Structure formats: structure tokens, C-alpha cells
Short mmCIF file of C-alpha atoms in Angstrom, two decimals:
data_model
loop_
_atom_site.label_atom_id
_atom_site.label_comp_id
_atom_site.label_asym_id
_atom_site.label_seq_id
_atom_site.Cartn_x
_atom_site.Cartn_y
_atom_site.Cartn_z
CA MET A 4 15.17 -0.75 6.23
CA SER A 5 13.30 0.06 2.95
CA ILE A 6 11.72 -1.80 0.04
CA GLU A 7 14.98 -4.18 -0.33
CA LYS A 8 14.67 -5.72 3.05
CA LYS A 9 11.14 -6.81 4.56
CA PRO A 10 10.48 -5.75 7.99
CA ASN A 11 11.00 -8.23 10.90
CA LYS A 12 8.05 -10.67 10.86
CA ILE A 13 7.59 -10.84 14.59
CA ILE A 14 7.29 -6.99 14.76
CA THR A 15 5.15 -7.04 11.71
CA ARG A 16 2.78 -9.48 13.13
CA ILE A 17 2.73 -7.71 16.65
CA LEU A 18 1.75 -4.28 15.00
CA LEU A 19 -0.57 -5.60 12.67
CA GLY A 20 -2.20 -7.52 14.90
CA ILE A 21 -2.83 -4.64 17.32
CA ILE A 22 -4.16 -2.46 14.39
CA GLY A 23 -6.28 -5.28 13.32
CA PHE A 24 -7.72 -5.77 16.86
CA ILE A 25 -8.56 -2.32 16.76
CA LEU A 26 -10.06 -2.21 13.67
CA ARG A 27 -12.23 -5.33 14.09
CA SER A 28 -13.70 -3.94 17.36
CA ARG A 29 -14.41 -0.60 15.80
CA SER A 30 -15.79 -1.68 12.13
CA LYS A 31 -17.45 -4.47 10.85
CA VAL A 32 -15.36 -5.15 7.85
CA ARG A 33 -15.57 -8.90 6.17
CA LEU A 34 -13.47 -10.46 3.41
CA LEU A 35 -16.22 -11.86 0.81
CA ARG A 36 -13.48 -13.24 -1.42
CA ASP A 37 -9.82 -13.68 -1.13
CA ASP A 38 -8.14 -13.98 -4.41
CA ALA A 39 -4.67 -12.96 -3.12
CA SER A 40 -4.45 -15.99 -0.75
CA ASN A 41 -2.73 -18.27 -3.64
CA ILE A 42 -0.77 -15.47 -5.39
CA LYS A 43 3.12 -15.52 -4.33
CA PRO A 44 4.55 -11.98 -4.20
CA PRO A 45 5.43 -9.93 -6.18
CA TYR A 46 1.82 -8.53 -7.10
CA ILE A 47 -0.30 -5.50 -7.01
CA ILE A 48 -3.49 -4.71 -5.04
CA LEU A 49 -5.54 -1.91 -6.39
CA GLY A 50 -8.17 -0.35 -3.89
CA ASN A 51 -10.54 2.59 -3.97
CA HIS A 52 -9.59 5.02 -1.22
CA VAL A 53 -12.58 6.25 0.79
CA ASN A 54 -10.65 6.91 4.30
CA ASN A 55 -7.26 7.37 5.60
CA TRP A 56 -7.53 3.80 7.53
CA ASP A 57 -7.82 2.01 4.17
CA PRO A 58 -4.11 0.53 4.00
CA PHE A 59 -4.86 -0.84 7.42
CA PHE A 60 -7.90 -2.50 6.55
CA VAL A 61 -6.29 -4.09 3.22
CA ASN A 62 -3.23 -5.02 5.07
CA GLU A 63 -5.52 -6.81 7.55
CA PHE A 64 -6.18 -9.42 5.30
CA VAL A 65 -2.60 -9.67 3.74
CA ASP A 66 -0.15 -11.71 5.77
CA GLU A 67 3.05 -9.51 4.90
CA PRO A 68 3.34 -5.68 4.93
CA ILE A 69 2.48 -4.10 1.62
CA SER A 70 4.63 -1.48 -0.04
CA PHE A 71 1.78 1.27 -0.68
CA ILE A 72 2.16 4.63 -2.78
CA ALA A 73 1.76 7.45 -0.20
CA ALA A 74 1.81 10.93 -0.57
CA ASN A 75 5.39 12.35 -0.02
CA SER A 76 4.15 14.94 2.41
CA LEU A 77 3.63 12.00 4.94
CA PHE A 78 7.48 11.73 4.84
CA PHE A 79 7.90 15.27 6.38
CA ASN A 80 7.53 14.08 10.16
CA PRO A 81 10.99 12.47 10.93
CA ILE A 82 9.00 9.84 13.28
CA LEU A 83 7.01 9.10 10.86
CA LYS A 84 9.30 8.89 7.77
CA ALA A 85 11.54 6.43 9.87
CA LEU A 86 8.37 4.04 10.44
CA LEU A 87 7.00 4.68 6.59
CA ASN A 88 10.72 3.68 5.37
CA TYR A 89 10.98 0.69 7.87
CA ILE A 90 7.79 -0.63 6.34
CA GLY A 91 8.50 0.11 2.92
CA ILE A 92 6.19 2.79 1.83
CA ILE A 93 6.87 4.35 -1.36
CA PRO A 94 6.70 8.16 -1.63
CA LYS A 95 5.05 10.11 -4.48
CA SER A 96 4.54 13.64 -5.50
CA LYS A 97 0.96 14.50 -5.89
CA GLU A 98 -0.53 15.50 -9.03
CA LYS A 99 2.69 15.29 -11.24
CA ARG A 100 4.80 12.17 -12.57
CA ASP A 101 7.35 10.92 -10.35
CA ILE A 102 9.92 9.11 -11.87
CA ARG A 103 11.75 8.28 -8.61
CA ALA A 104 8.36 6.61 -7.26
CA ILE A 105 8.23 4.51 -10.54
CA ARG A 106 11.95 3.37 -9.64
CA GLN A 107 10.90 2.58 -6.29
CA ILE A 108 7.90 0.40 -7.39
CA LEU A 109 10.07 -1.51 -10.12
CA ARG A 110 12.77 -2.07 -7.06
CA ALA A 111 9.91 -3.37 -4.89
CA LYS A 112 8.84 -5.58 -7.82
CA ARG A 113 12.38 -7.09 -7.92
CA HIS A 114 12.41 -7.75 -4.28
CA GLU A 115 9.26 -9.54 -4.23
CA ARG A 116 7.17 -7.19 -2.18
CA ILE A 117 3.27 -6.67 -2.37
CA ILE A 118 2.57 -3.13 -4.06
CA GLY A 119 -0.32 -1.30 -2.81
CA ILE A 120 -2.04 1.32 -4.93
CA PHE A 121 -5.12 3.56 -4.53
CA PRO A 122 -5.51 4.50 -7.96
CA GLU A 123 -7.80 7.64 -7.07
CA GLY A 124 -4.71 9.07 -5.35
CA ASN A 125 -6.73 10.94 -2.47
CA VAL A 126 -9.29 10.07 0.02
CA THR A 127 -12.94 11.63 -1.11
CA TRP A 128 -15.06 13.23 1.70
CA ASP A 129 -18.27 11.88 0.40
CA GLY A 130 -17.17 8.26 -0.70
CA SER A 131 -18.01 9.07 -4.54
CA TYR A 132 -14.98 7.84 -7.07
CA GLU A 133 -12.60 10.18 -8.82
CA LYS A 134 -10.96 9.73 -12.36
CA ILE A 135 -8.10 7.29 -12.41
CA ASP A 136 -5.18 8.85 -14.46
CA ASP A 137 -4.29 6.57 -17.35
CA SER A 138 -0.67 6.33 -16.16
CA THR A 139 -1.73 3.91 -13.52
CA ALA A 140 -2.93 1.38 -16.21
CA LYS A 141 0.56 1.99 -18.09
CA LEU A 142 2.29 1.31 -14.69
CA ILE A 143 0.52 -1.95 -14.25
CA LYS A 144 1.40 -2.91 -17.93
CA LEU A 145 5.19 -2.03 -17.21
CA LEU A 146 5.13 -4.36 -14.19
CA LYS A 147 3.81 -7.51 -15.56
CA ILE A 148 2.76 -8.92 -12.42
CA PRO A 149 -0.85 -10.31 -11.00
CA VAL A 150 -3.26 -7.50 -10.15
#
């Protein structure tokens, strides 16, 4: 599977249900405002990246799997690579422009996927915000979909 084909809905609901149960039992995250509930894919979800569980917290409040952009180093483990490819995660090289990632983002848009971007690109150890690269804004303008 990949960006072209969304994961099986039953498997997705089971996995997201288990992860959601774990997250809800260990944290007190609440949804204050749901702007994405009335939007049909494709659209972009932007978020700040304060811990490694951020993608799971975001996906807890969205009904279908999000094609997040993730560091290509996560794809070095063959088992994790298979899982990330199944979900439709988009690998990106860190600290440089990655044309292949942009092509996959455009493909995700064509196949009506939800695209998840953490513009800072890194998890911060103290929760402070880092500079957001100008190319993120250019990418959002290029896609011409709701954010």
C-alpha cells in the first residue's frame, strides 16, 4: 500500500482505537474546536511538534489516517518501513529540499489524502518553538487546498 490506496478501514479503526485508548488513559488531551470535521479531503493539518506522540494525538481526532511527512531515517527499519508505507507516511530528508517528498505530497493530494505537516520538523526537548522554513508556506500555496 502507499499513498494511492488508503489503508483498510477496519484495520485502521482497530489500530487507532487501541492507540486512542492508550493516549486517553495516559493524558488529558481535549479537543476544543474541530475545524476539520466539515472539510472533505484533501486538506492539510499543521501542528507544532512537541513530542514523538504528536501524530497519534492528531490522528485521534480525525477519522481516517493522515499522510504525515516524517524523517526518512524512520524508514531504515524494515518492519517500521512496511507499517509506515501501509499508512501512507511520506519520507523526507532532513535539513534539505526533497523533490521526491514534494512529488509524494502532490500524489497524496491527487488521491484525496489528508496531509499532516509539523513545519518545525523537529521535536523540541523544552517545548519551545523553532523557526519555520519559508518553503513550507510555498508548499501550502502550491497545493491550493484547505489548511
